[in-house]
Short mmCIF file of C-alpha atoms in Angstrom, two decimals:
data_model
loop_
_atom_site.label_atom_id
_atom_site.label_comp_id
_atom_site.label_asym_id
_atom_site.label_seq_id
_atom_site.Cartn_x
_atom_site.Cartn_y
_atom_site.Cartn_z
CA UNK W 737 18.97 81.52 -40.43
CA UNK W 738 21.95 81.79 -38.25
CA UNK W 739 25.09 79.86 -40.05
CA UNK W 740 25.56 77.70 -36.43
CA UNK W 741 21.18 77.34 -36.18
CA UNK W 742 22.35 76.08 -40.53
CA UNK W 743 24.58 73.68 -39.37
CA UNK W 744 22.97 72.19 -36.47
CA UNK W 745 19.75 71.51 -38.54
CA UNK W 746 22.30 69.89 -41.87
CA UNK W 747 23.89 67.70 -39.23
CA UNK W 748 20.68 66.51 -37.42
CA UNK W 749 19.49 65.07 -41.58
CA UNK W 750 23.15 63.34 -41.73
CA UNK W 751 23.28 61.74 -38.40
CA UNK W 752 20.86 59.02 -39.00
CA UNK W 753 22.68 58.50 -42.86
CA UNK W 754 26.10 58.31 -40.99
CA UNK W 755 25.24 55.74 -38.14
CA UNK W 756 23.68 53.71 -41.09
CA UNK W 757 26.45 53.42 -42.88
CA UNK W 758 28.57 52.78 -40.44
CA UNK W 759 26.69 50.08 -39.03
CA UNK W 760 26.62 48.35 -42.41
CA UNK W 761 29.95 49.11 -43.52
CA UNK W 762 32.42 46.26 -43.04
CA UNK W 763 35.77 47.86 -41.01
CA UNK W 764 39.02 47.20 -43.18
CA UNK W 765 40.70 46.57 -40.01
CA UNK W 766 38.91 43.35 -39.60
CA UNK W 767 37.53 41.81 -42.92
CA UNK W 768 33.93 39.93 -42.44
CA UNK W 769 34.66 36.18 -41.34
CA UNK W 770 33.58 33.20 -43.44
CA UNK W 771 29.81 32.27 -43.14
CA UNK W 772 30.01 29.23 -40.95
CA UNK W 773 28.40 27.28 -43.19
CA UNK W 774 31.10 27.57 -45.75
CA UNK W 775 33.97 26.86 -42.99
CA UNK W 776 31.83 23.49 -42.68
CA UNK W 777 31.91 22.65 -46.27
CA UNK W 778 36.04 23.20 -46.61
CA UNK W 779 36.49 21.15 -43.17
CA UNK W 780 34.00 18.43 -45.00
CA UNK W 781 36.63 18.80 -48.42
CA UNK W 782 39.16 18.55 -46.33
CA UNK W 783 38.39 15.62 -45.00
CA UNK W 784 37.26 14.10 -47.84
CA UNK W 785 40.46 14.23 -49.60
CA UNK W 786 42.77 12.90 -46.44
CA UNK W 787 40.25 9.62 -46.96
CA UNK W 788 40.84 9.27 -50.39
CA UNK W 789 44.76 9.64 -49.71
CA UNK W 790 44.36 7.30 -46.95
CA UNK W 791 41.87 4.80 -48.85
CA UNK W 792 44.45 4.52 -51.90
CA UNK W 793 46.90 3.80 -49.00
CA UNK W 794 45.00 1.01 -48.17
CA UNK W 795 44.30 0.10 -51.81
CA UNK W 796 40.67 -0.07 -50.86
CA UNK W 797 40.33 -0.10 -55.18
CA UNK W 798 42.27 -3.05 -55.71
CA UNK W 799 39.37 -5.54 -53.68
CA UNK W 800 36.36 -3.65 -54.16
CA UNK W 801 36.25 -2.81 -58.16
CA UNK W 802 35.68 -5.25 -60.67
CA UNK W 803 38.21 -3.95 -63.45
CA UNK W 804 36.49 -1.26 -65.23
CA UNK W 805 33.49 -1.38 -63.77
CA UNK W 806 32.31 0.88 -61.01
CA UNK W 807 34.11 2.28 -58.05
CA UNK W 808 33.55 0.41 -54.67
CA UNK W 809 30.90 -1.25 -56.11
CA UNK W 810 31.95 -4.25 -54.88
CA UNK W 811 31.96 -8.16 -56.54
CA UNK W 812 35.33 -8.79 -57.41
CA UNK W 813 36.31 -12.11 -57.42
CA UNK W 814 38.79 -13.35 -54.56
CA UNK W 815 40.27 -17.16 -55.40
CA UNK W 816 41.73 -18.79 -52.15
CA UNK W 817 42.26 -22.05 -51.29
CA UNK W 818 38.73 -22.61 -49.42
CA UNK W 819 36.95 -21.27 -51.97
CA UNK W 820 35.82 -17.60 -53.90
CA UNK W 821 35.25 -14.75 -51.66
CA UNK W 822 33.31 -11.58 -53.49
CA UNK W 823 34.27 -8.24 -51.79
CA UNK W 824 31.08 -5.98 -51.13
CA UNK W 825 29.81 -3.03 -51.92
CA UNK W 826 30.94 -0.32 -50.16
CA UNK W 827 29.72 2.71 -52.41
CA UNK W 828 26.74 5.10 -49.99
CA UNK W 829 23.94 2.57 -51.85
CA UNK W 830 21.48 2.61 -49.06
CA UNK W 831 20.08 -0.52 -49.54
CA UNK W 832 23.18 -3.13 -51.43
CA UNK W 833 26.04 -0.49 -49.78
CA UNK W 834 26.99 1.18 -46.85
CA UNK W 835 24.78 4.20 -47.12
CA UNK W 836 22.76 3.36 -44.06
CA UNK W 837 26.31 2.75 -41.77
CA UNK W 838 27.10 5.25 -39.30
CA UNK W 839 30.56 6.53 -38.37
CA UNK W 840 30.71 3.86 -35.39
CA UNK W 841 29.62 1.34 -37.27
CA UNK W 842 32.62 1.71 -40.17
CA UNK W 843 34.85 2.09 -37.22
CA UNK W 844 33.92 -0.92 -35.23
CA UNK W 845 33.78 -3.18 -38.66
CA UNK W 846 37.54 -1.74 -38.95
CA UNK W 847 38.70 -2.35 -35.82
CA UNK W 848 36.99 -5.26 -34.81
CA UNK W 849 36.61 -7.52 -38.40
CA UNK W 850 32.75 -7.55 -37.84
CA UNK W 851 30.27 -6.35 -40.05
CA UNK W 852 27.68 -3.98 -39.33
CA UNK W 853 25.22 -6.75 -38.19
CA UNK W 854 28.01 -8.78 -36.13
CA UNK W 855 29.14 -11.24 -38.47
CA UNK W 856 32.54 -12.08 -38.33
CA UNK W 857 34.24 -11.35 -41.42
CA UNK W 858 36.79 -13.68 -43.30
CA UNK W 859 39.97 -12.54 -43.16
CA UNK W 860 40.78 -12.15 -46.87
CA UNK W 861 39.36 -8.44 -45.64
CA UNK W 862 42.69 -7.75 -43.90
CA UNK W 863 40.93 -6.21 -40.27
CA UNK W 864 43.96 -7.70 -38.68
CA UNK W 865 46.04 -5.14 -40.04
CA UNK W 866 43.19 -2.21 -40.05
CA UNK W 867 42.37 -2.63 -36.60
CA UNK W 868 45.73 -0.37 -35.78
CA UNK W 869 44.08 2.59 -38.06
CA UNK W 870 43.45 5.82 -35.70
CA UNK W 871 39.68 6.22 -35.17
CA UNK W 872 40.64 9.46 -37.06
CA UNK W 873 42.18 7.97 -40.46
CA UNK W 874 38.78 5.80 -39.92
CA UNK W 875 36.72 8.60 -39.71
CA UNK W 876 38.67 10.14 -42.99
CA UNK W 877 37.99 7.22 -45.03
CA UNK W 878 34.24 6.62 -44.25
CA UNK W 879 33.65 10.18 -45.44
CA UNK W 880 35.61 9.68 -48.64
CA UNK W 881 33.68 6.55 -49.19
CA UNK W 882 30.05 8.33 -48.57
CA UNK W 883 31.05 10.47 -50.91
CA UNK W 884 31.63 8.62 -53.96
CA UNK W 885 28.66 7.88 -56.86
CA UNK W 886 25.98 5.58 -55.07
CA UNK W 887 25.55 2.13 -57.16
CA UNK W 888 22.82 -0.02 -56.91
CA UNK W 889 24.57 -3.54 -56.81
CA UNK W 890 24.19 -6.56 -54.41
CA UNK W 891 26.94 -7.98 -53.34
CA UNK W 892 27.25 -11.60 -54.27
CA UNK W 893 27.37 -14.55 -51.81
CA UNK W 894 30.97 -16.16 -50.79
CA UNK W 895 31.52 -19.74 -52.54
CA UNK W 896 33.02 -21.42 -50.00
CA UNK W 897 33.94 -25.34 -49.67
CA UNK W 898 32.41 -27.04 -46.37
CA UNK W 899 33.82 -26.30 -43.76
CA UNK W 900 35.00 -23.11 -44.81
CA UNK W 901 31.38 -21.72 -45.20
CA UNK W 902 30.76 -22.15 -41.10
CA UNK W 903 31.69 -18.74 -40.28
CA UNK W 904 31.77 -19.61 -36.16
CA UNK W 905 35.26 -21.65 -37.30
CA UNK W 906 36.03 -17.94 -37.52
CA UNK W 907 36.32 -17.75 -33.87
CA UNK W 908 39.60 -20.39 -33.91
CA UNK W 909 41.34 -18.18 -36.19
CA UNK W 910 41.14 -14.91 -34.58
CA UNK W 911 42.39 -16.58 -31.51
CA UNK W 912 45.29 -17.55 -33.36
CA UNK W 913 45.74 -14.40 -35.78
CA UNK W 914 43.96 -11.53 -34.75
CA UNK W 915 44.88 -9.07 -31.64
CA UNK W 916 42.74 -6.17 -31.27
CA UNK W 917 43.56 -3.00 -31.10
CA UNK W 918 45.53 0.47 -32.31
CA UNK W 919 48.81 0.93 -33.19
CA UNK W 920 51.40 1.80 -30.53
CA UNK W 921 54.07 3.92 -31.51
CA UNK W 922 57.65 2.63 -30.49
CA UNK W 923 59.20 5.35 -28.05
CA UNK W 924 62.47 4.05 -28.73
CA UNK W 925 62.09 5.33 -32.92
CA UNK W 926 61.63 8.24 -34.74
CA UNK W 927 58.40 9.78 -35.80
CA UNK W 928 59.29 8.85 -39.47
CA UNK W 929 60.13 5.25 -38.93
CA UNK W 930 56.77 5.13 -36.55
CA UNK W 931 55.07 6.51 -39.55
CA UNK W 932 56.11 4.28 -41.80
CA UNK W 933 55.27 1.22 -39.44
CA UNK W 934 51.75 2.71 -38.86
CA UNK W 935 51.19 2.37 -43.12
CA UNK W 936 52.97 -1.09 -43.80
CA UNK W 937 51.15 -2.69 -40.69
CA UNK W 938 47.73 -0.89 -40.93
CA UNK W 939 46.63 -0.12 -44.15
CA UNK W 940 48.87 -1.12 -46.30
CA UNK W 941 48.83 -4.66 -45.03
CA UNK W 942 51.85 -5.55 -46.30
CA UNK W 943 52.12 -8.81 -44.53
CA UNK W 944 49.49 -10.06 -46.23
CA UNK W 945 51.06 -10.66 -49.30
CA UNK W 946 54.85 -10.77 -48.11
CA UNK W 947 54.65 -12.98 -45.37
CA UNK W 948 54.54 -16.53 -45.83
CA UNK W 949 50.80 -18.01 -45.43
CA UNK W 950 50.07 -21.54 -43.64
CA UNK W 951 47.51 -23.74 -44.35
CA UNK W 952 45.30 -21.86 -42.49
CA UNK W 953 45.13 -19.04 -43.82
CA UNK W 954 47.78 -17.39 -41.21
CA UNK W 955 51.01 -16.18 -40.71
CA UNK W 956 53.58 -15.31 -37.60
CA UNK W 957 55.38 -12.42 -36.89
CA UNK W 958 58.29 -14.17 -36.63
CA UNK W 959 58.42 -14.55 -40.65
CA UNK W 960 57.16 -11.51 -41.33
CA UNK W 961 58.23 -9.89 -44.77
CA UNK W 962 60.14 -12.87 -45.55
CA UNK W 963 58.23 -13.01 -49.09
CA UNK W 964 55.71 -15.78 -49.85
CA UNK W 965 53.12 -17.29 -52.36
CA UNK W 966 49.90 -15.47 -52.55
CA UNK W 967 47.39 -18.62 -54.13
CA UNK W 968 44.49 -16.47 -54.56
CA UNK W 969 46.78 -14.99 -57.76
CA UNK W 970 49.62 -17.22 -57.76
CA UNK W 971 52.49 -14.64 -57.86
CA UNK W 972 55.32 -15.06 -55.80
CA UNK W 973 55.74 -11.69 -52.79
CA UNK W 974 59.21 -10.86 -52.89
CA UNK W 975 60.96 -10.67 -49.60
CA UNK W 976 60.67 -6.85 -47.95
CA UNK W 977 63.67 -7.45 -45.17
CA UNK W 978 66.85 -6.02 -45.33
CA UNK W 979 68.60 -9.38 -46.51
CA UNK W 980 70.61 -8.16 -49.09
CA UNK W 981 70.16 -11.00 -51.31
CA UNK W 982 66.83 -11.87 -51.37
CA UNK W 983 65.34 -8.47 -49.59
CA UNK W 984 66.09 -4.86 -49.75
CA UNK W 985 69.02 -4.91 -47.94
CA UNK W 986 71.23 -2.97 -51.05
CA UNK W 987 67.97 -0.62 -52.28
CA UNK W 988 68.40 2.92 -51.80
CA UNK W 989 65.34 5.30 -50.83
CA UNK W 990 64.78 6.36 -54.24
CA UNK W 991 64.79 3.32 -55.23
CA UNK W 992 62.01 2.32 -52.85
CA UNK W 993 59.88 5.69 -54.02
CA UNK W 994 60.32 4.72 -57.83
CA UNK W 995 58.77 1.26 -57.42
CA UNK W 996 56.03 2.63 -55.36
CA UNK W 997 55.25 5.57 -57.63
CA UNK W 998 56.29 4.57 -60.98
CA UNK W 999 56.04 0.84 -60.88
CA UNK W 1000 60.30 0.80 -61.78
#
């Protein structure tokens, strides 16, 4: 055999071997992309942990677990003057939690202070403040709370004093106290003041607890941060203006961080 008849008959065996491997063999150029499958997962992490940031934001913890017991599992004790509240369970329990609530449903109890089967809720559940949280943060935190241990655990009925227990006296006090609706950002500030406004009047709710409380259970924005009694634990809510006696008014930054953090 002729050495070109040799070589035309070696190549016509490799040909088929070649275009196989090359058809299987990833380029180095361009390294095989993530299955998109996994890209779900991380985007599901991810969003996971930005609700758990934002749900410790809100303290979500402090309500909704009875000290050392289960998390989000909901009967905590709530003293107020009209009675005890008992926070629910929020854990994904199908049937005592919120494991049959969709998405919408978690963001319309947030932004409108009704539950998932349009009762009003009291407002020791501070919606006033929540109802400025993005539809995004609300999204965030809903995941992080489906994802937590499911815990089989009714939620206990309110004790409330007549009239307290009428929820449709509800309706007065969100005409009074409650405005609907998302946080504006002031045009006038910075992003990091705008920020900061967004946590300490969404969920961080700071009013709650340092802003004077009436008789009804309200306050006004003209007080606000002024420091007040909180009679479901009878502390005393130190002032948060910048009165430099009574408020912040001589605290540095750090200052502000180390309480926050450390508790100093």
């Amino acid at each position: 055999m002729k050495a070109s008849q040799l070589f035309k008959t070696v190549a016509g065996w490799l040909a088929p071997a070649l275009l196989l491997v090359a058809t299987q063999t990833p380029s180095l150029a361009q390294p095989p992309a993530k299955p998109a499958a996994q890209s779900a997962r991380n985007a599901q992490q991810a969003l996971i942990e930005r609700g758990k940031y934002l749900a410790q934001a809100g303290d979500c913890i402090a309500c909704h677990t009875v000290p050392g017991g289960k998390i989000f599992a909901g009967n905590r004790a709530m003293p107020t003057p009209f009675g005890t509240l008992y926070a629910p369970n929020i854990t994904p329990d199908p049937d005592t939690g919120i494991g049959k609530w969709s998405a919408d449903d978690f963001f319309k109890m947030m932004r409108t202070g009704r539950s998932r089967n349009g009762d009003l809720l009291y407002p020791a559940m501070p919606f006033a403040s929540y109802t400025k949280v993005t539809r995004a943060d609300t999204d965030a935190i809903y995941a992080y709370l489906r994802s937590v241990p499911a815990v089989r655990q009714a939620s206990r009925q309110h004790d409330l004093r007549f009239p307290y227990n009428n929820r449709a006296l509800l309706i007065g006090w969100r005409t009074l106290y409650f405005k609907e609706g998302e946080y504006q950002p002031d045009r006038s500030k910075s992003a990091e003041w705008n920020r900061g406004a967004y946590l300490v009047q969404g969920l961080g709710h700071c009013a709650m607890c340092h802003t004077p409380i009436n008789a009804l259970g309200g306050s006004s924005q003209e007080r606000a941060f002024q420091g007040g009694l909180i009679p479901m634990q009878n502390w005393y809510a130190p002032s948060l203006t910048s009165n430099r006696e009574a408020g912040l008014g001589d605290w540095a930054i750090q200052d502000i961080v180390d309480l926050l953090q450390k508790g100093v």
